[in-house]
N, CA, C, O and CB atoms as a CASP TS submission, in Angstrom:
PFRMAT TS
TARGET T0000
AUTHOR 0000-0000-0000
METHOD Language model
MODEL 1
PARENT N/A
ATOM      1  N   MET     1     -41.961  44.874 -21.199  1.00  0.00           N
ATOM      2  CA  MET     1     -41.098  43.720 -21.019  1.00  0.00           C
ATOM      3  C   MET     1     -41.968  42.463 -20.954  1.00  0.00           C
ATOM      4  O   MET     1     -42.842  42.356 -20.094  1.00  0.00           O
ATOM      5  CB  MET     1     -40.225  43.868 -19.735  1.00  0.00           C
ATOM      6  N   ASN     2     -41.737  41.543 -21.834  1.00  0.00           N
ATOM      7  CA  ASN     2     -42.475  40.287 -21.858  1.00  0.00           C
ATOM      8  C   ASN     2     -41.689  39.211 -21.123  1.00  0.00           C
ATOM      9  O   ASN     2     -40.491  39.043 -21.350  1.00  0.00           O
ATOM     10  CB  ASN     2     -42.766  39.850 -23.307  1.00  0.00           C
ATOM     11  N   PRO     3     -42.371  38.480 -20.236  1.00  0.00           N
ATOM     12  CA  PRO     3     -41.672  37.414 -19.506  1.00  0.00           C
ATOM     13  C   PRO     3     -41.317  36.250 -20.426  1.00  0.00           C
ATOM     14  O   PRO     3     -42.006  35.972 -21.407  1.00  0.00           O
ATOM     15  CB  PRO     3     -42.534  36.911 -18.340  1.00  0.00           C
ATOM     16  N   THR     4     -40.237  35.591 -20.083  1.00  0.00           N
ATOM     17  CA  THR     4     -39.838  34.413 -20.854  1.00  0.00           C
ATOM     18  C   THR     4     -40.677  33.218 -20.398  1.00  0.00           C
ATOM     19  O   THR     4     -41.332  33.269 -19.357  1.00  0.00           O
ATOM     20  CB  THR     4     -38.307  34.118 -20.684  1.00  0.00           C
ATOM     21  N   GLU     5     -40.651  32.171 -21.170  1.00  0.00           N
ATOM     22  CA  GLU     5     -41.366  30.944 -20.824  1.00  0.00           C
ATOM     23  C   GLU     5     -40.868  30.397 -19.478  1.00  0.00           C
ATOM     24  O   GLU     5     -41.663  29.931 -18.662  1.00  0.00           O
ATOM     25  CB  GLU     5     -41.189  29.880 -21.939  1.00  0.00           C
ATOM     26  N   LYS     6     -39.544  30.459 -19.251  1.00  0.00           N
ATOM     27  CA  LYS     6     -38.969  29.974 -17.990  1.00  0.00           C
ATOM     28  C   LYS     6     -39.457  30.799 -16.811  1.00  0.00           C
ATOM     29  O   LYS     6     -39.765  30.242 -15.757  1.00  0.00           O
ATOM     30  CB  LYS     6     -37.439  30.006 -18.050  1.00  0.00           C
ATOM     31  N   GLU     7     -39.534  32.109 -16.966  1.00  0.00           N
ATOM     32  CA  GLU     7     -40.016  32.975 -15.893  1.00  0.00           C
ATOM     33  C   GLU     7     -41.466  32.645 -15.533  1.00  0.00           C
ATOM     34  O   GLU     7     -41.832  32.621 -14.358  1.00  0.00           O
ATOM     35  CB  GLU     7     -39.893  34.451 -16.304  1.00  0.00           C
ATOM     36  N   ILE     8     -42.271  32.398 -16.538  1.00  0.00           N
ATOM     37  CA  ILE     8     -43.666  32.016 -16.309  1.00  0.00           C
ATOM     38  C   ILE     8     -43.735  30.680 -15.569  1.00  0.00           C
ATOM     39  O   ILE     8     -44.505  30.532 -14.620  1.00  0.00           O
ATOM     40  CB  ILE     8     -44.436  31.930 -17.649  1.00  0.00           C
ATOM     41  N   GLU     9     -42.932  29.713 -16.001  1.00  0.00           N
ATOM     42  CA  GLU     9     -42.901  28.404 -15.341  1.00  0.00           C
ATOM     43  C   GLU     9     -42.428  28.531 -13.893  1.00  0.00           C
ATOM     44  O   GLU     9     -42.950  27.850 -13.011  1.00  0.00           O
ATOM     45  CB  GLU     9     -41.985  27.436 -16.113  1.00  0.00           C
ATOM     46  N   ASP    10     -41.438  29.405 -13.640  1.00  0.00           N
ATOM     47  CA  ASP    10     -40.944  29.617 -12.280  1.00  0.00           C
ATOM     48  C   ASP    10     -42.043  30.168 -11.370  1.00  0.00           C
ATOM     49  O   ASP    10     -42.186  29.717 -10.234  1.00  0.00           O
ATOM     50  CB  ASP    10     -39.746  30.572 -12.295  1.00  0.00           C
ATOM     51  N   ILE    11     -42.811  31.126 -11.853  1.00  0.00           N
ATOM     52  CA  ILE    11     -43.909  31.706 -11.075  1.00  0.00           C
ATOM     53  C   ILE    11     -44.983  30.652 -10.807  1.00  0.00           C
ATOM     54  O   ILE    11     -45.504  30.564  -9.695  1.00  0.00           O
ATOM     55  CB  ILE    11     -44.520  32.921 -11.815  1.00  0.00           C
ATOM     56  N   LEU    12     -45.310  29.865 -11.809  1.00  0.00           N
ATOM     57  CA  LEU    12     -46.313  28.812 -11.623  1.00  0.00           C
ATOM     58  C   LEU    12     -45.853  27.783 -10.596  1.00  0.00           C
ATOM     59  O   LEU    12     -46.663  27.277  -9.820  1.00  0.00           O
ATOM     60  CB  LEU    12     -46.613  28.119 -12.956  1.00  0.00           C
ATOM     61  N   LYS    13     -44.553  27.470 -10.586  1.00  0.00           N
ATOM     62  CA  LYS    13     -44.020  26.532  -9.599  1.00  0.00           C
ATOM     63  C   LYS    13     -44.138  27.117  -8.189  1.00  0.00           C
ATOM     64  O   LYS    13     -44.511  26.409  -7.253  1.00  0.00           O
ATOM     65  CB  LYS    13     -42.546  26.188  -9.918  1.00  0.00           C
ATOM     66  N   ILE    14     -43.824  28.394  -8.037  1.00  0.00           N
ATOM     67  CA  ILE    14     -43.963  29.053  -6.739  1.00  0.00           C
ATOM     68  C   ILE    14     -45.412  28.964  -6.253  1.00  0.00           C
ATOM     69  O   ILE    14     -45.662  28.636  -5.093  1.00  0.00           O
ATOM     70  CB  ILE    14     -43.512  30.531  -6.827  1.00  0.00           C
ATOM     71  N   LEU    15     -46.349  29.253  -7.130  1.00  0.00           N
ATOM     72  CA  LEU    15     -47.762  29.208  -6.764  1.00  0.00           C
ATOM     73  C   LEU    15     -48.214  27.786  -6.431  1.00  0.00           C
ATOM     74  O   LEU    15     -48.953  27.581  -5.469  1.00  0.00           O
ATOM     75  CB  LEU    15     -48.614  29.774  -7.894  1.00  0.00           C
ATOM     76  N   ASP    16     -47.776  26.812  -7.218  1.00  0.00           N
ATOM     77  CA  ASP    16     -48.129  25.415  -6.948  1.00  0.00           C
ATOM     78  C   ASP    16     -47.572  24.952  -5.603  1.00  0.00           C
ATOM     79  O   ASP    16     -48.279  24.314  -4.823  1.00  0.00           O
ATOM     80  CB  ASP    16     -47.608  24.508  -8.071  1.00  0.00           C
ATOM     81  N   ASP    17     -46.307  25.272  -5.332  1.00  0.00           N
ATOM     82  CA  ASP    17     -45.692  24.888  -4.060  1.00  0.00           C
ATOM     83  C   ASP    17     -46.421  25.541  -2.887  1.00  0.00           C
ATOM     84  O   ASP    17     -46.628  24.916  -1.847  1.00  0.00           O
ATOM     85  CB  ASP    17     -44.203  25.278  -4.042  1.00  0.00           C
ATOM     86  N   PHE    18     -46.800  26.783  -3.062  1.00  0.00           N
ATOM     87  CA  PHE    18     -47.492  27.529  -2.016  1.00  0.00           C
ATOM     88  C   PHE    18     -48.832  26.880  -1.687  1.00  0.00           C
ATOM     89  O   PHE    18     -49.146  26.663  -0.517  1.00  0.00           O
ATOM     90  CB  PHE    18     -47.700  28.989  -2.443  1.00  0.00           C
ATOM     91  N   THR    19     -49.613  26.572  -2.700  1.00  0.00           N
ATOM     92  CA  THR    19     -50.923  25.975  -2.452  1.00  0.00           C
ATOM     93  C   THR    19     -50.801  24.542  -1.946  1.00  0.00           C
ATOM     94  O   THR    19     -51.647  24.090  -1.174  1.00  0.00           O
ATOM     95  CB  THR    19     -51.765  26.008  -3.722  1.00  0.00           C
ATOM     96  N   ASP    20     -49.771  23.823  -2.365  1.00  0.00           N
ATOM     97  CA  ASP    20     -49.556  22.458  -1.871  1.00  0.00           C
ATOM     98  C   ASP    20     -49.307  22.445  -0.361  1.00  0.00           C
ATOM     99  O   ASP    20     -49.644  21.471   0.314  1.00  0.00           O
ATOM    100  CB  ASP    20     -48.371  21.807  -2.603  1.00  0.00           C
ATOM    101  N   ARG    21     -48.721  23.519   0.172  1.00  0.00           N
ATOM    102  CA  ARG    21     -48.459  23.615   1.613  1.00  0.00           C
ATOM    103  C   ARG    21     -49.707  24.024   2.393  1.00  0.00           C
ATOM    104  O   ARG    21     -49.697  24.006   3.624  1.00  0.00           O
ATOM    105  CB  ARG    21     -47.336  24.616   1.877  1.00  0.00           C
ATOM    106  N   GLY    22     -50.771  24.388   1.696  1.00  0.00           N
ATOM    107  CA  GLY    22     -52.007  24.777   2.369  1.00  0.00           C
ATOM    108  C   GLY    22     -52.002  26.189   2.897  1.00  0.00           C
ATOM    109  O   GLY    22     -52.800  26.529   3.770  1.00  0.00           O
ATOM    110  N   GLU    23     -51.116  27.019   2.383  1.00  0.00           N
ATOM    111  CA  GLU    23     -51.047  28.417   2.824  1.00  0.00           C
ATOM    112  C   GLU    23     -52.273  29.158   2.294  1.00  0.00           C
ATOM    113  O   GLU    23     -52.812  28.817   1.241  1.00  0.00           O
ATOM    114  CB  GLU    23     -49.724  29.104   2.332  1.00  0.00           C
ATOM    115  N   SER    24     -52.707  30.183   3.044  1.00  0.00           N
ATOM    116  CA  SER    24     -53.909  30.897   2.643  1.00  0.00           C
ATOM    117  C   SER    24     -53.653  32.294   2.089  1.00  0.00           C
ATOM    118  O   SER    24     -54.529  32.876   1.450  1.00  0.00           O
ATOM    119  CB  SER    24     -54.827  30.995   3.800  1.00  0.00           C
ATOM    120  N   ARG    25     -52.469  32.833   2.327  1.00  0.00           N
ATOM    121  CA  ARG    25     -52.171  34.184   1.832  1.00  0.00           C
ATOM    122  C   ARG    25     -50.782  34.205   1.199  1.00  0.00           C
ATOM    123  O   ARG    25     -49.868  33.506   1.637  1.00  0.00           O
ATOM    124  CB  ARG    25     -52.260  35.231   2.984  1.00  0.00           C
ATOM    125  N   LEU    26     -50.649  35.012   0.175  1.00  0.00           N
ATOM    126  CA  LEU    26     -49.373  35.133  -0.519  1.00  0.00           C
ATOM    127  C   LEU    26     -49.183  36.577  -0.937  1.00  0.00           C
ATOM    128  O   LEU    26     -50.086  37.203  -1.493  1.00  0.00           O
ATOM    129  CB  LEU    26     -49.304  34.186  -1.748  1.00  0.00           C
ATOM    130  N   LYS    27     -48.008  37.093  -0.666  1.00  0.00           N
ATOM    131  CA  LYS    27     -47.635  38.424  -1.126  1.00  0.00           C
ATOM    132  C   LYS    27     -46.246  38.296  -1.731  1.00  0.00           C
ATOM    133  O   LYS    27     -45.329  37.785  -1.088  1.00  0.00           O
ATOM    134  CB  LYS    27     -47.670  39.490   0.043  1.00  0.00           C
ATOM    135  N   ILE    28     -46.091  38.752  -2.949  1.00  0.00           N
ATOM    136  CA  ILE    28     -44.810  38.650  -3.636  1.00  0.00           C
ATOM    137  C   ILE    28     -44.277  40.054  -3.889  1.00  0.00           C
ATOM    138  O   ILE    28     -44.958  40.896  -4.475  1.00  0.00           O
ATOM    139  CB  ILE    28     -44.948  37.857  -4.972  1.00  0.00           C
ATOM    140  N   ASN    29     -43.063  40.290  -3.442  1.00  0.00           N
ATOM    141  CA  ASN    29     -42.344  41.525  -3.744  1.00  0.00           C
ATOM    142  C   ASN    29     -41.119  41.143  -4.555  1.00  0.00           C
ATOM    143  O   ASN    29     -40.452  40.153  -4.255  1.00  0.00           O
ATOM    144  CB  ASN    29     -41.946  42.308  -2.436  1.00  0.00           C
ATOM    145  N   THR    30     -40.830  41.910  -5.559  1.00  0.00           N
ATOM    146  CA  THR    30     -39.618  41.671  -6.334  1.00  0.00           C
ATOM    147  C   THR    30     -38.646  42.816  -6.099  1.00  0.00           C
ATOM    148  O   THR    30     -39.048  43.940  -5.797  1.00  0.00           O
ATOM    149  CB  THR    30     -39.940  41.520  -7.846  1.00  0.00           C
ATOM    150  N   ALA    31     -37.369  42.515  -6.242  1.00  0.00           N
ATOM    151  CA  ALA    31     -36.348  43.533  -6.035  1.00  0.00           C
ATOM    152  C   ALA    31     -35.211  43.302  -7.013  1.00  0.00           C
ATOM    153  O   ALA    31     -34.684  42.194  -7.120  1.00  0.00           O
ATOM    154  CB  ALA    31     -35.831  43.518  -4.577  1.00  0.00           C
ATOM    155  N   ASP    32     -34.844  44.339  -7.715  1.00  0.00           N
ATOM    156  CA  ASP    32     -33.744  44.230  -8.666  1.00  0.00           C
ATOM    157  C   ASP    32     -32.405  44.036  -7.974  1.00  0.00           C
ATOM    158  O   ASP    32     -31.475  43.491  -8.568  1.00  0.00           O
ATOM    159  CB  ASP    32     -33.692  45.459  -9.542  1.00  0.00           C
ATOM    160  N   ASP    33     -32.294  44.479  -6.713  1.00  0.00           N
ATOM    161  CA  ASP    33     -31.020  44.372  -6.004  1.00  0.00           C
ATOM    162  C   ASP    33     -30.887  43.074  -5.206  1.00  0.00           C
ATOM    163  O   ASP    33     -29.896  42.885  -4.501  1.00  0.00           O
ATOM    164  CB  ASP    33     -30.855  45.551  -5.078  1.00  0.00           C
ATOM    165  N   GLN    34     -31.860  42.190  -5.306  1.00  0.00           N
ATOM    166  CA  GLN    34     -31.794  40.891  -4.622  1.00  0.00           C
ATOM    167  C   GLN    34     -31.231  39.861  -5.592  1.00  0.00           C
ATOM    168  O   GLN    34     -31.599  39.845  -6.766  1.00  0.00           O
ATOM    169  CB  GLN    34     -33.205  40.448  -4.095  1.00  0.00           C
ATOM    170  N   PRO    35     -30.340  39.002  -5.104  1.00  0.00           N
ATOM    171  CA  PRO    35     -29.763  37.985  -5.991  1.00  0.00           C
ATOM    172  C   PRO    35     -30.842  37.096  -6.613  1.00  0.00           C
ATOM    173  O   PRO    35     -31.830  36.756  -5.961  1.00  0.00           O
ATOM    174  CB  PRO    35     -28.761  37.121  -5.221  1.00  0.00           C
ATOM    175  N   GLU    36     -30.647  36.733  -7.852  1.00  0.00           N
ATOM    176  CA  GLU    36     -31.611  35.902  -8.557  1.00  0.00           C
ATOM    177  C   GLU    36     -31.795  34.566  -7.838  1.00  0.00           C
ATOM    178  O   GLU    36     -30.820  33.921  -7.453  1.00  0.00           O
ATOM    179  CB  GLU    36     -31.162  35.673 -10.007  1.00  0.00           C
ATOM    180  N   GLY    37     -33.035  34.165  -7.665  1.00  0.00           N
ATOM    181  CA  GLY    37     -33.342  32.896  -7.021  1.00  0.00           C
ATOM    182  C   GLY    37     -33.448  32.968  -5.513  1.00  0.00           C
ATOM    183  O   GLY    37     -33.850  31.989  -4.883  1.00  0.00           O
ATOM    184  N   GLN    38     -33.100  34.099  -4.911  1.00  0.00           N
ATOM    185  CA  GLN    38     -33.181  34.234  -3.457  1.00  0.00           C
ATOM    186  C   GLN    38     -34.635  34.466  -3.063  1.00  0.00           C
ATOM    187  O   GLN    38     -35.329  35.295  -3.652  1.00  0.00           O
ATOM    188  CB  GLN    38     -32.275  35.398  -2.949  1.00  0.00           C
ATOM    189  N   VAL    39     -35.081  33.722  -2.058  1.00  0.00           N
ATOM    190  CA  VAL    39     -36.458  33.822  -1.585  1.00  0.00           C
ATOM    191  C   VAL    39     -36.438  34.046  -0.085  1.00  0.00           C
ATOM    192  O   VAL    39     -35.658  33.425   0.636  1.00  0.00           O
ATOM    193  CB  VAL    39     -37.277  32.549  -1.947  1.00  0.00           C
ATOM    194  N   GLU    40     -37.292  34.926   0.373  1.00  0.00           N
ATOM    195  CA  GLU    40     -37.427  35.158   1.806  1.00  0.00           C
ATOM    196  C   GLU    40     -38.885  34.904   2.170  1.00  0.00           C
ATOM    197  O   GLU    40     -39.793  35.465   1.557  1.00  0.00           O
ATOM    198  CB  GLU    40     -36.977  36.616   2.205  1.00  0.00           C
ATOM    199  N   ARG    41     -39.100  34.065   3.158  1.00  0.00           N
ATOM    200  CA  ARG    41     -40.449  33.715   3.566  1.00  0.00           C
ATOM    201  C   ARG    41     -40.663  34.204   4.988  1.00  0.00           C
ATOM    202  O   ARG    41     -39.866  33.904   5.876  1.00  0.00           O
ATOM    203  CB  ARG    41     -40.694  32.187   3.457  1.00  0.00           C
ATOM    204  N   LEU    42     -41.732  34.952   5.207  1.00  0.00           N
ATOM    205  CA  LEU    42     -42.074  35.458   6.524  1.00  0.00           C
ATOM    206  C   LEU    42     -43.326  34.749   7.011  1.00  0.00           C
ATOM    207  O   LEU    42     -44.271  34.535   6.252  1.00  0.00           O
ATOM    208  CB  LEU    42     -42.279  36.992   6.499  1.00  0.00           C
ATOM    209  N   TYR    43     -43.319  34.393   8.269  1.00  0.00           N
ATOM    210  CA  TYR    43     -44.496  33.779   8.875  1.00  0.00           C
ATOM    211  C   TYR    43     -44.967  34.668  10.013  1.00  0.00           C
ATOM    212  O   TYR    43     -44.156  35.244  10.738  1.00  0.00           O
ATOM    213  CB  TYR    43     -44.188  32.337   9.382  1.00  0.00           C
ATOM    214  N   HIS    44     -46.252  34.775  10.164  1.00  0.00           N
ATOM    215  CA  HIS    44     -46.784  35.532  11.282  1.00  0.00           C
ATOM    216  C   HIS    44     -48.077  34.909  11.763  1.00  0.00           C
ATOM    217  O   HIS    44     -48.705  34.131  11.045  1.00  0.00           O
ATOM    218  CB  HIS    44     -47.006  36.992  10.892  1.00  0.00           C
ATOM    219  N   LEU    45     -48.474  35.247  12.976  1.00  0.00           N
ATOM    220  CA  LEU    45     -49.642  34.635  13.601  1.00  0.00           C
ATOM    221  C   LEU    45     -50.942  35.339  13.255  1.00  0.00           C
ATOM    222  O   LEU    45     -52.020  34.789  13.481  1.00  0.00           O
ATOM    223  CB  LEU    45     -49.469  34.617  15.084  1.00  0.00           C
ATOM    224  N   GLY    46     -50.861  36.521  12.721  1.00  0.00           N
ATOM    225  CA  GLY    46     -52.056  37.258  12.365  1.00  0.00           C
ATOM    226  C   GLY    46     -52.017  37.646  10.914  1.00  0.00           C
ATOM    227  O   GLY    46     -51.183  37.159  10.151  1.00  0.00           O
ATOM    228  N   ARG    47     -52.900  38.506  10.538  1.00  0.00           N
ATOM    229  CA  ARG    47     -52.954  38.957   9.152  1.00  0.00           C
ATOM    230  C   ARG    47     -52.328  40.325   8.952  1.00  0.00           C
ATOM    231  O   ARG    47     -52.147  40.760   7.815  1.00  0.00           O
ATOM    232  CB  ARG    47     -54.377  38.985   8.679  1.00  0.00           C
ATOM    233  N   CYS    48     -51.990  41.018  10.049  1.00  0.00           N
ATOM    234  CA  CYS    48     -51.498  42.384   9.863  1.00  0.00           C
ATOM    235  C   CYS    48     -50.282  42.700  10.725  1.00  0.00           C
ATOM    236  O   CYS    48     -50.002  43.873  10.968  1.00  0.00           O
ATOM    237  CB  CYS    48     -52.597  43.368  10.170  1.00  0.00           C
ATOM    238  N   ASP    49     -49.552  41.695  11.193  1.00  0.00           N
ATOM    239  CA  ASP    49     -48.437  41.986  12.094  1.00  0.00           C
ATOM    240  C   ASP    49     -47.062  41.753  11.489  1.00  0.00           C
ATOM    241  O   ASP    49     -46.070  41.823  12.216  1.00  0.00           O
ATOM    242  CB  ASP    49     -48.567  41.162  13.317  1.00  0.00           C
ATOM    243  N   VAL    50     -46.956  41.481  10.205  1.00  0.00           N
ATOM    244  CA  VAL    50     -45.650  41.238   9.601  1.00  0.00           C
ATOM    245  C   VAL    50     -44.785  42.482   9.750  1.00  0.00           C
ATOM    246  O   VAL    50     -45.177  43.579   9.351  1.00  0.00           O
ATOM    247  CB  VAL    50     -45.794  40.845   8.107  1.00  0.00           C
ATOM    248  N   GLY    51     -43.617  42.299  10.322  1.00  0.00           N
ATOM    249  CA  GLY    51     -42.688  43.401  10.504  1.00  0.00           C
ATOM    250  C   GLY    51     -42.948  44.248  11.737  1.00  0.00           C
ATOM    251  O   GLY    51     -42.186  45.175  12.013  1.00  0.00           O
ATOM    252  N   SER    52     -44.005  43.954  12.486  1.00  0.00           N
ATOM    253  CA  SER    52     -44.299  44.754  13.669  1.00  0.00           C
ATOM    254  C   SER    52     -43.350  44.383  14.811  1.00  0.00           C
ATOM    255  O   SER    52     -42.762  43.302  14.792  1.00  0.00           O
ATOM    256  CB  SER    52     -45.769  44.559  14.102  1.00  0.00           C
ATOM    257  N   PRO    53     -43.192  45.262  15.805  1.00  0.00           N
ATOM    258  CA  PRO    53     -42.349  44.919  16.958  1.00  0.00           C
ATOM    259  C   PRO    53     -42.828  43.638  17.647  1.00  0.00           C
ATOM    260  O   PRO    53     -42.007  42.846  18.109  1.00  0.00           O
ATOM    261  CB  PRO    53     -42.334  46.078  17.967  1.00  0.00           C
ATOM    262  N   TRP    54     -44.142  43.426  17.721  1.00  0.00           N
ATOM    263  CA  TRP    54     -44.674  42.222  18.359  1.00  0.00           C
ATOM    264  C   TRP    54     -44.253  40.977  17.595  1.00  0.00           C
ATOM    265  O   TRP    54     -43.841  39.990  18.204  1.00  0.00           O
ATOM    266  CB  TRP    54     -46.204  42.292  18.453  1.00  0.00           C
ATOM    267  N   ALA    55     -44.350  41.007  16.280  1.00  0.00           N
ATOM    268  CA  ALA    55     -43.991  39.845  15.466  1.00  0.00           C
ATOM    269  C   ALA    55     -42.498  39.541  15.547  1.00  0.00           C
ATOM    270  O   ALA    55     -42.089  38.391  15.393  1.00  0.00           O
ATOM    271  CB  ALA    55     -44.394  40.075  14.012  1.00  0.00           C
ATOM    272  N   LYS    56     -41.685  40.568  15.790  1.00  0.00           N
ATOM    273  CA  LYS    56     -40.236  40.383  15.878  1.00  0.00           C
ATOM    274  C   LYS    56     -39.776  40.057  17.294  1.00  0.00           C
ATOM    275  O   LYS    56     -38.578  39.904  17.533  1.00  0.00           O
ATOM    276  CB  LYS    56     -39.525  41.626  15.388  1.00  0.00           C
ATOM    277  N   GLY    57     -40.726  39.947  18.249  1.00  0.00           N
ATOM    278  CA  GLY    57     -40.355  39.666  19.633  1.00  0.00           C
ATOM    279  C   GLY    57     -39.785  40.870  20.349  1.00  0.00           C
ATOM    280  O   GLY    57     -39.064  40.722  21.336  1.00  0.00           O
ATOM    281  N   GLN    58     -40.099  42.067  19.861  1.00  0.00           N
ATOM    282  CA  GLN    58     -39.571  43.296  20.449  1.00  0.00           C
ATOM    283  C   GLN    58     -40.684  44.206  20.959  1.00  0.00           C
ATOM    284  O   GLN    58     -40.534  45.427  20.988  1.00  0.00           O
ATOM    285  CB  GLN    58     -38.722  44.040  19.430  1.00  0.00           C
ATOM    286  N   ALA    59     -41.798  43.602  21.359  1.00  0.00           N
ATOM    287  CA  ALA    59     -42.931  44.403  21.824  1.00  0.00           C
ATOM    288  C   ALA    59     -42.556  45.176  23.077  1.00  0.00           C
ATOM    289  O   ALA    59     -41.947  44.621  23.992  1.00  0.00           O
ATOM    290  CB  ALA    59     -44.152  43.512  22.096  1.00  0.00           C
ATOM    291  N   PHE    60     -42.912  46.439  23.123  1.00  0.00           N
ATOM    292  CA  PHE    60     -42.562  47.297  24.255  1.00  0.00           C
ATOM    293  C   PHE    60     -43.537  47.139  25.415  1.00  0.00           C
ATOM    294  O   PHE    60     -43.237  47.563  26.531  1.00  0.00           O
ATOM    295  CB  PHE    60     -42.521  48.749  23.816  1.00  0.00           C
ATOM    296  N   ASP    61     -44.695  46.538  25.172  1.00  0.00           N
ATOM    297  CA  ASP    61     -45.718  46.453  26.211  1.00  0.00           C
ATOM    298  C   ASP    61     -45.882  45.050  26.797  1.00  0.00           C
ATOM    299  O   ASP    61     -46.905  44.749  27.411  1.00  0.00           O
ATOM    300  CB  ASP    61     -47.029  46.913  25.656  1.00  0.00           C
ATOM    301  N   VAL    62     -44.872  44.190  26.607  1.00  0.00           N
ATOM    302  CA  VAL    62     -44.926  42.841  27.159  1.00  0.00           C
ATOM    303  C   VAL    62     -44.277  42.858  28.541  1.00  0.00           C
ATOM    304  O   VAL    62     -43.160  43.346  28.711  1.00  0.00           O
ATOM    305  CB  VAL    62     -44.216  41.813  26.215  1.00  0.00           C
ATOM    306  N   LEU    63     -44.987  42.325  29.509  1.00  0.00           N
ATOM    307  CA  LEU    63     -44.435  42.284  30.852  1.00  0.00           C
ATOM    308  C   LEU    63     -43.323  41.243  30.923  1.00  0.00           C
ATOM    309  O   LEU    63     -43.468  40.132  30.414  1.00  0.00           O
ATOM    310  CB  LEU    63     -45.536  41.976  31.885  1.00  0.00           C
ATOM    311  N   GLU    64     -42.223  41.608  31.554  1.00  0.00           N
ATOM    312  CA  GLU    64     -41.097  40.678  31.707  1.00  0.00           C
ATOM    313  C   GLU    64     -41.363  39.739  32.865  1.00  0.00           C
ATOM    314  O   GLU    64     -41.898  40.134  33.902  1.00  0.00           O
ATOM    315  CB  GLU    64     -39.771  41.441  31.927  1.00  0.00           C
ATOM    316  N   THR    65     -40.982  38.498  32.670  1.00  0.00           N
ATOM    317  CA  THR    65     -41.026  37.508  33.741  1.00  0.00           C
ATOM    318  C   THR    65     -39.614  36.996  33.926  1.00  0.00           C
ATOM    319  O   THR    65     -38.720  37.330  33.149  1.00  0.00           O
ATOM    320  CB  THR    65     -42.028  36.336  33.420  1.00  0.00           C
ATOM    321  N   LYS    66     -39.408  36.185  34.954  1.00  0.00           N
ATOM    322  CA  LYS    66     -38.051  35.685  35.155  1.00  0.00           C
ATOM    323  C   LYS    66     -37.609  34.753  34.038  1.00  0.00           C
ATOM    324  O   LYS    66     -36.411  34.511  33.885  1.00  0.00           O
ATOM    325  CB  LYS    66     -37.954  34.970  36.480  1.00  0.00           C
ATOM    326  N   ASP    67     -38.558  34.215  33.241  1.00  0.00           N
ATOM    327  CA  ASP    67     -38.209  33.321  32.130  1.00  0.00           C
ATOM    328  C   ASP    67     -37.842  34.078  30.846  1.00  0.00           C
ATOM    329  O   ASP    67     -37.087  33.559  30.024  1.00  0.00           O
ATOM    330  CB  ASP    67     -39.369  32.380  31.847  1.00  0.00           C
ATOM    331  N   ASN    68     -38.362  35.287  30.667  1.00  0.00           N
ATOM    332  CA  ASN    68     -38.116  36.017  29.412  1.00  0.00           C
ATOM    333  C   ASN    68     -37.500  37.387  29.631  1.00  0.00           C
ATOM    334  O   ASN    68     -37.853  38.332  28.925  1.00  0.00           O
ATOM    335  CB  ASN    68     -39.404  36.172  28.647  1.00  0.00           C
ATOM    336  N   LYS    69     -36.607  37.522  30.570  1.00  0.00           N
ATOM    337  CA  LYS    69     -35.996  38.812  30.917  1.00  0.00           C
ATOM    338  C   LYS    69     -35.484  39.535  29.731  1.00  0.00           C
ATOM    339  O   LYS    69     -34.943  40.633  29.863  1.00  0.00           O
ATOM    340  CB  LYS    69     -34.889  38.627  31.884  1.00  0.00           C
TER
END
């Protein structure tokens, strides 16, 4: 399958926008069941915690205080 000129331009725009924001890492996943043009951006504080319970605020080993019950 050869990409169309528009598809190539769309990818280049994504990359340009990403670098313009000063981001240092990029991972792209594609899905046939995702609506065309839909983008999901995840942010995390480390390099290996995306999707982890800690990153989602569901860490089991965090001590509860009266502020974060």
